[in-house]
């Protein structure tokens, strides 16, 4: 890993403590408009390294973001992003998340891929991803941008580990080649009322396309998916906000449902 300047270290601490103390901060590009996307991934690496130590946890997977054209258009960007999932981000259906530990959480419906073989390279195909995937499962990602009002540029969000904070994976596991992953319908409700509907086709046309995109970008950086990783392939609809006492449920065709609650 490259040596970090004092400025890098300051940015990393700034974002790390915003997460730890659950307070929102001014986005980093306001002060450092010159930061590039490559630099943002370096800052993300540094942040993750610090976060693993600070929270005494380990990496359990990867999440893809901004994989829907609607979301890319909304942000005026043409690229998806990735961040990392740590063990202490794993939440459970039966255990409500303490709302006071988060800033302004939102839930997103996603498909989780259970990776069973290391995948690293720059010409990875959908077939290779499928072959390396042991199961797919319904998932909810909770995102909690550390930035004020959840507003940021691509550089800001990448440095902030793509807003990652928690994720829940449903317990029904499906074999990936037993279903048409490109055409899974979904409804997401809050406290019993439907708030969003979507389809897996919103994820770059097909979640496997998003997985291939990420595998090849990771490959170009000497990284990849590892055996045992859980990979979240990106939101299938807009995210919905979550307050104390809310229960959010996403129901997916064929995959079943997954819920998360806040207390
Ligand atoms: C960035 C993370 C987006 C997804 O699935 O698109 C993301 C954000 O919107 O805060 O996780
Ligand atoms: Mg997401």
PDB file of N, CA, C and O in Angstrom, residues 132-162:
ATOM      1  N   UNK A 132     -18.558 -19.811  -9.904  1.00  0.00           N
ATOM      2  CA  UNK A 132     -17.935 -19.600  -8.596  1.00  0.00           C
ATOM      3  C   UNK A 132     -18.966 -19.253  -7.511  1.00  0.00           C
ATOM      4  O   UNK A 132     -18.615 -19.137  -6.336  1.00  0.00           O
ATOM      5  N   UNK A 133     -20.223 -19.056  -7.924  1.00  0.00           N
ATOM      6  CA  UNK A 133     -21.260 -18.669  -6.947  1.00  0.00           C
ATOM      7  C   UNK A 133     -21.954 -19.905  -6.408  1.00  0.00           C
ATOM      8  O   UNK A 133     -22.570 -20.662  -7.156  1.00  0.00           O
ATOM      9  N   UNK A 134     -21.859 -20.100  -5.099  1.00  0.00           N
ATOM     10  CA  UNK A 134     -22.485 -21.281  -4.510  1.00  0.00           C
ATOM     11  C   UNK A 134     -23.995 -21.075  -4.364  1.00  0.00           C
ATOM     12  O   UNK A 134     -24.781 -21.943  -4.714  1.00  0.00           O
ATOM     13  N   UNK A 135     -24.374 -19.920  -3.817  1.00  0.00           N
ATOM     14  CA  UNK A 135     -25.787 -19.600  -3.621  1.00  0.00           C
ATOM     15  C   UNK A 135     -26.031 -18.126  -3.902  1.00  0.00           C
ATOM     16  O   UNK A 135     -25.105 -17.312  -3.810  1.00  0.00           O
ATOM     17  N   UNK A 136     -27.284 -17.819  -4.154  1.00  0.00           N
ATOM     18  CA  UNK A 136     -27.723 -16.424  -4.103  1.00  0.00           C
ATOM     19  C   UNK A 136     -28.823 -16.344  -3.048  1.00  0.00           C
ATOM     20  O   UNK A 136     -29.494 -17.334  -2.764  1.00  0.00           O
ATOM     21  N   UNK A 137     -28.988 -15.160  -2.460  1.00  0.00           N
ATOM     22  CA  UNK A 137     -29.974 -14.998  -1.400  1.00  0.00           C
ATOM     23  C   UNK A 137     -30.505 -13.562  -1.418  1.00  0.00           C
ATOM     24  O   UNK A 137     -29.818 -12.645  -1.882  1.00  0.00           O
ATOM     25  N   UNK A 138     -31.722 -13.368  -0.884  1.00  0.00           N
ATOM     26  CA  UNK A 138     -32.257 -12.012  -0.795  1.00  0.00           C
ATOM     27  C   UNK A 138     -31.502 -11.252   0.292  1.00  0.00           C
ATOM     28  O   UNK A 138     -31.116 -11.838   1.311  1.00  0.00           O
ATOM     29  N   UNK A 139     -31.289  -9.964   0.071  1.00  0.00           N
ATOM     30  CA  UNK A 139     -30.538  -9.181   1.061  1.00  0.00           C
ATOM     31  C   UNK A 139     -31.087  -7.760   1.141  1.00  0.00           C
ATOM     32  O   UNK A 139     -31.746  -7.275   0.215  1.00  0.00           O
ATOM     33  N   UNK A 140     -30.836  -7.132   2.272  1.00  0.00           N
ATOM     34  CA  UNK A 140     -31.092  -5.694   2.431  1.00  0.00           C
ATOM     35  C   UNK A 140     -29.773  -5.065   2.826  1.00  0.00           C
ATOM     36  O   UNK A 140     -29.110  -5.539   3.755  1.00  0.00           O
ATOM     37  N   UNK A 141     -29.402  -4.026   2.105  1.00  0.00           N
ATOM     38  CA  UNK A 141     -28.236  -3.270   2.545  1.00  0.00           C
ATOM     39  C   UNK A 141     -28.735  -2.005   3.234  1.00  0.00           C
ATOM     40  O   UNK A 141     -29.651  -1.350   2.753  1.00  0.00           O
ATOM     41  N   UNK A 142     -28.132  -1.671   4.368  1.00  0.00           N
ATOM     42  CA  UNK A 142     -28.415  -0.392   5.013  1.00  0.00           C
ATOM     43  C   UNK A 142     -27.235   0.515   4.696  1.00  0.00           C
ATOM     44  O   UNK A 142     -26.092   0.189   5.042  1.00  0.00           O
ATOM     45  N   UNK A 143     -27.522   1.605   4.005  1.00  0.00           N
ATOM     46  CA  UNK A 143     -26.464   2.574   3.714  1.00  0.00           C
ATOM     47  C   UNK A 143     -26.641   3.777   4.631  1.00  0.00           C
ATOM     48  O   UNK A 143     -27.754   4.086   5.055  1.00  0.00           O
ATOM     49  N   UNK A 144     -25.547   4.413   4.971  1.00  0.00           N
ATOM     50  CA  UNK A 144     -25.593   5.541   5.912  1.00  0.00           C
ATOM     51  C   UNK A 144     -24.427   6.471   5.583  1.00  0.00           C
ATOM     52  O   UNK A 144     -23.424   6.497   6.291  1.00  0.00           O
ATOM     53  N   UNK A 145     -24.585   7.205   4.485  1.00  0.00           N
ATOM     54  CA  UNK A 145     -23.513   8.124   4.081  1.00  0.00           C
ATOM     55  C   UNK A 145     -23.114   8.986   5.278  1.00  0.00           C
ATOM     56  O   UNK A 145     -23.962   9.450   6.024  1.00  0.00           O
ATOM     57  N   UNK A 146     -21.838   9.170   5.443  1.00  0.00           N
ATOM     58  CA  UNK A 146     -21.381  10.039   6.531  1.00  0.00           C
ATOM     59  C   UNK A 146     -21.538  11.509   6.152  1.00  0.00           C
ATOM     60  O   UNK A 146     -21.280  12.411   6.958  1.00  0.00           O
ATOM     61  N   UNK A 147     -21.950  11.796   4.919  1.00  0.00           N
ATOM     62  CA  UNK A 147     -22.023  13.190   4.462  1.00  0.00           C
ATOM     63  C   UNK A 147     -23.377  13.822   4.737  1.00  0.00           C
ATOM     64  O   UNK A 147     -24.419  13.167   4.635  1.00  0.00           O
ATOM     65  N   UNK A 148     -23.306  15.113   5.009  1.00  0.00           N
ATOM     66  CA  UNK A 148     -24.484  15.923   5.316  1.00  0.00           C
ATOM     67  C   UNK A 148     -25.550  15.741   4.240  1.00  0.00           C
ATOM     68  O   UNK A 148     -25.256  15.828   3.052  1.00  0.00           O
ATOM     69  N   UNK A 149     -26.766  15.476   4.694  1.00  0.00           N
ATOM     70  CA  UNK A 149     -27.938  15.336   3.810  1.00  0.00           C
ATOM     71  C   UNK A 149     -27.799  14.241   2.750  1.00  0.00           C
ATOM     72  O   UNK A 149     -28.505  14.254   1.752  1.00  0.00           O
ATOM     73  N   UNK A 150     -26.864  13.299   2.987  1.00  0.00           N
ATOM     74  CA  UNK A 150     -26.700  12.173   2.040  1.00  0.00           C
ATOM     75  C   UNK A 150     -26.333  12.705   0.649  1.00  0.00           C
ATOM     76  O   UNK A 150     -26.695  12.131  -0.364  1.00  0.00           O
ATOM     77  N   UNK A 151     -25.602  13.841   0.587  1.00  0.00           N
ATOM     78  CA  UNK A 151     -25.253  14.424  -0.726  1.00  0.00           C
ATOM     79  C   UNK A 151     -23.742  14.365  -0.916  1.00  0.00           C
ATOM     80  O   UNK A 151     -22.981  14.732  -0.021  1.00  0.00           O
ATOM     81  N   UNK A 152     -23.321  13.910  -2.100  1.00  0.00           N
ATOM     82  CA  UNK A 152     -21.891  13.703  -2.332  1.00  0.00           C
ATOM     83  C   UNK A 152     -21.615  13.566  -3.811  1.00  0.00           C
ATOM     84  O   UNK A 152     -22.526  13.376  -4.608  1.00  0.00           O
ATOM     85  N   UNK A 153     -20.326  13.642  -4.157  1.00  0.00           N
ATOM     86  CA  UNK A 153     -19.886  13.314  -5.521  1.00  0.00           C
ATOM     87  C   UNK A 153     -19.351  11.881  -5.500  1.00  0.00           C
ATOM     88  O   UNK A 153     -19.213  11.266  -4.428  1.00  0.00           O
ATOM     89  N   UNK A 154     -19.003  11.376  -6.686  1.00  0.00           N
ATOM     90  CA  UNK A 154     -18.463  10.016  -6.790  1.00  0.00           C
ATOM     91  C   UNK A 154     -17.211   9.852  -5.919  1.00  0.00           C
ATOM     92  O   UNK A 154     -17.043   8.846  -5.228  1.00  0.00           O
ATOM     93  N   UNK A 155     -16.337  10.853  -5.944  1.00  0.00           N
ATOM     94  CA  UNK A 155     -15.102  10.804  -5.156  1.00  0.00           C
ATOM     95  C   UNK A 155     -15.428  10.710  -3.663  1.00  0.00           C
ATOM     96  O   UNK A 155     -14.874   9.881  -2.931  1.00  0.00           O
ATOM     97  N   UNK A 156     -16.365  11.539  -3.207  1.00  0.00           N
ATOM     98  CA  UNK A 156     -16.725  11.528  -1.783  1.00  0.00           C
ATOM     99  C   UNK A 156     -17.236  10.155  -1.351  1.00  0.00           C
ATOM    100  O   UNK A 156     -16.818   9.623  -0.320  1.00  0.00           O
ATOM    101  N   UNK A 157     -18.138   9.602  -2.144  1.00  0.00           N
ATOM    102  CA  UNK A 157     -18.809   8.365  -1.716  1.00  0.00           C
ATOM    103  C   UNK A 157     -17.843   7.177  -1.755  1.00  0.00           C
ATOM    104  O   UNK A 157     -17.881   6.306  -0.880  1.00  0.00           O
ATOM    105  N   UNK A 158     -16.933   7.169  -2.726  1.00  0.00           N
ATOM    106  CA  UNK A 158     -15.949   6.068  -2.782  1.00  0.00           C
ATOM    107  C   UNK A 158     -15.051   6.129  -1.549  1.00  0.00           C
ATOM    108  O   UNK A 158     -14.807   5.108  -0.885  1.00  0.00           O
ATOM    109  N   UNK A 159     -14.560   7.315  -1.198  1.00  0.00           N
ATOM    110  CA  UNK A 159     -13.685   7.440  -0.022  1.00  0.00           C
ATOM    111  C   UNK A 159     -14.416   7.002   1.245  1.00  0.00           C
ATOM    112  O   UNK A 159     -13.813   6.454   2.166  1.00  0.00           O
ATOM    113  N   UNK A 160     -15.726   7.206   1.271  1.00  0.00           N
ATOM    114  CA  UNK A 160     -16.558   6.855   2.431  1.00  0.00           C
ATOM    115  C   UNK A 160     -17.024   5.391   2.362  1.00  0.00           C
ATOM    116  O   UNK A 160     -18.079   5.038   2.901  1.00  0.00           O
ATOM    117  N   UNK A 161     -16.253   4.541   1.710  1.00  0.00           N
ATOM    118  CA  UNK A 161     -16.602   3.122   1.544  1.00  0.00           C
ATOM    119  C   UNK A 161     -18.030   2.953   1.033  1.00  0.00           C
ATOM    120  O   UNK A 161     -18.767   2.064   1.472  1.00  0.00           O
ATOM    121  N   UNK A 162     -18.410   3.849   0.125  1.00  0.00           N
ATOM    122  CA  UNK A 162     -19.696   3.743  -0.569  1.00  0.00           C
ATOM    123  C   UNK A 162     -20.880   3.648   0.383  1.00  0.00           C
ATOM    124  O   UNK A 162     -21.808   2.853   0.152  1.00  0.00           O
TER     125      UNK A 162
END
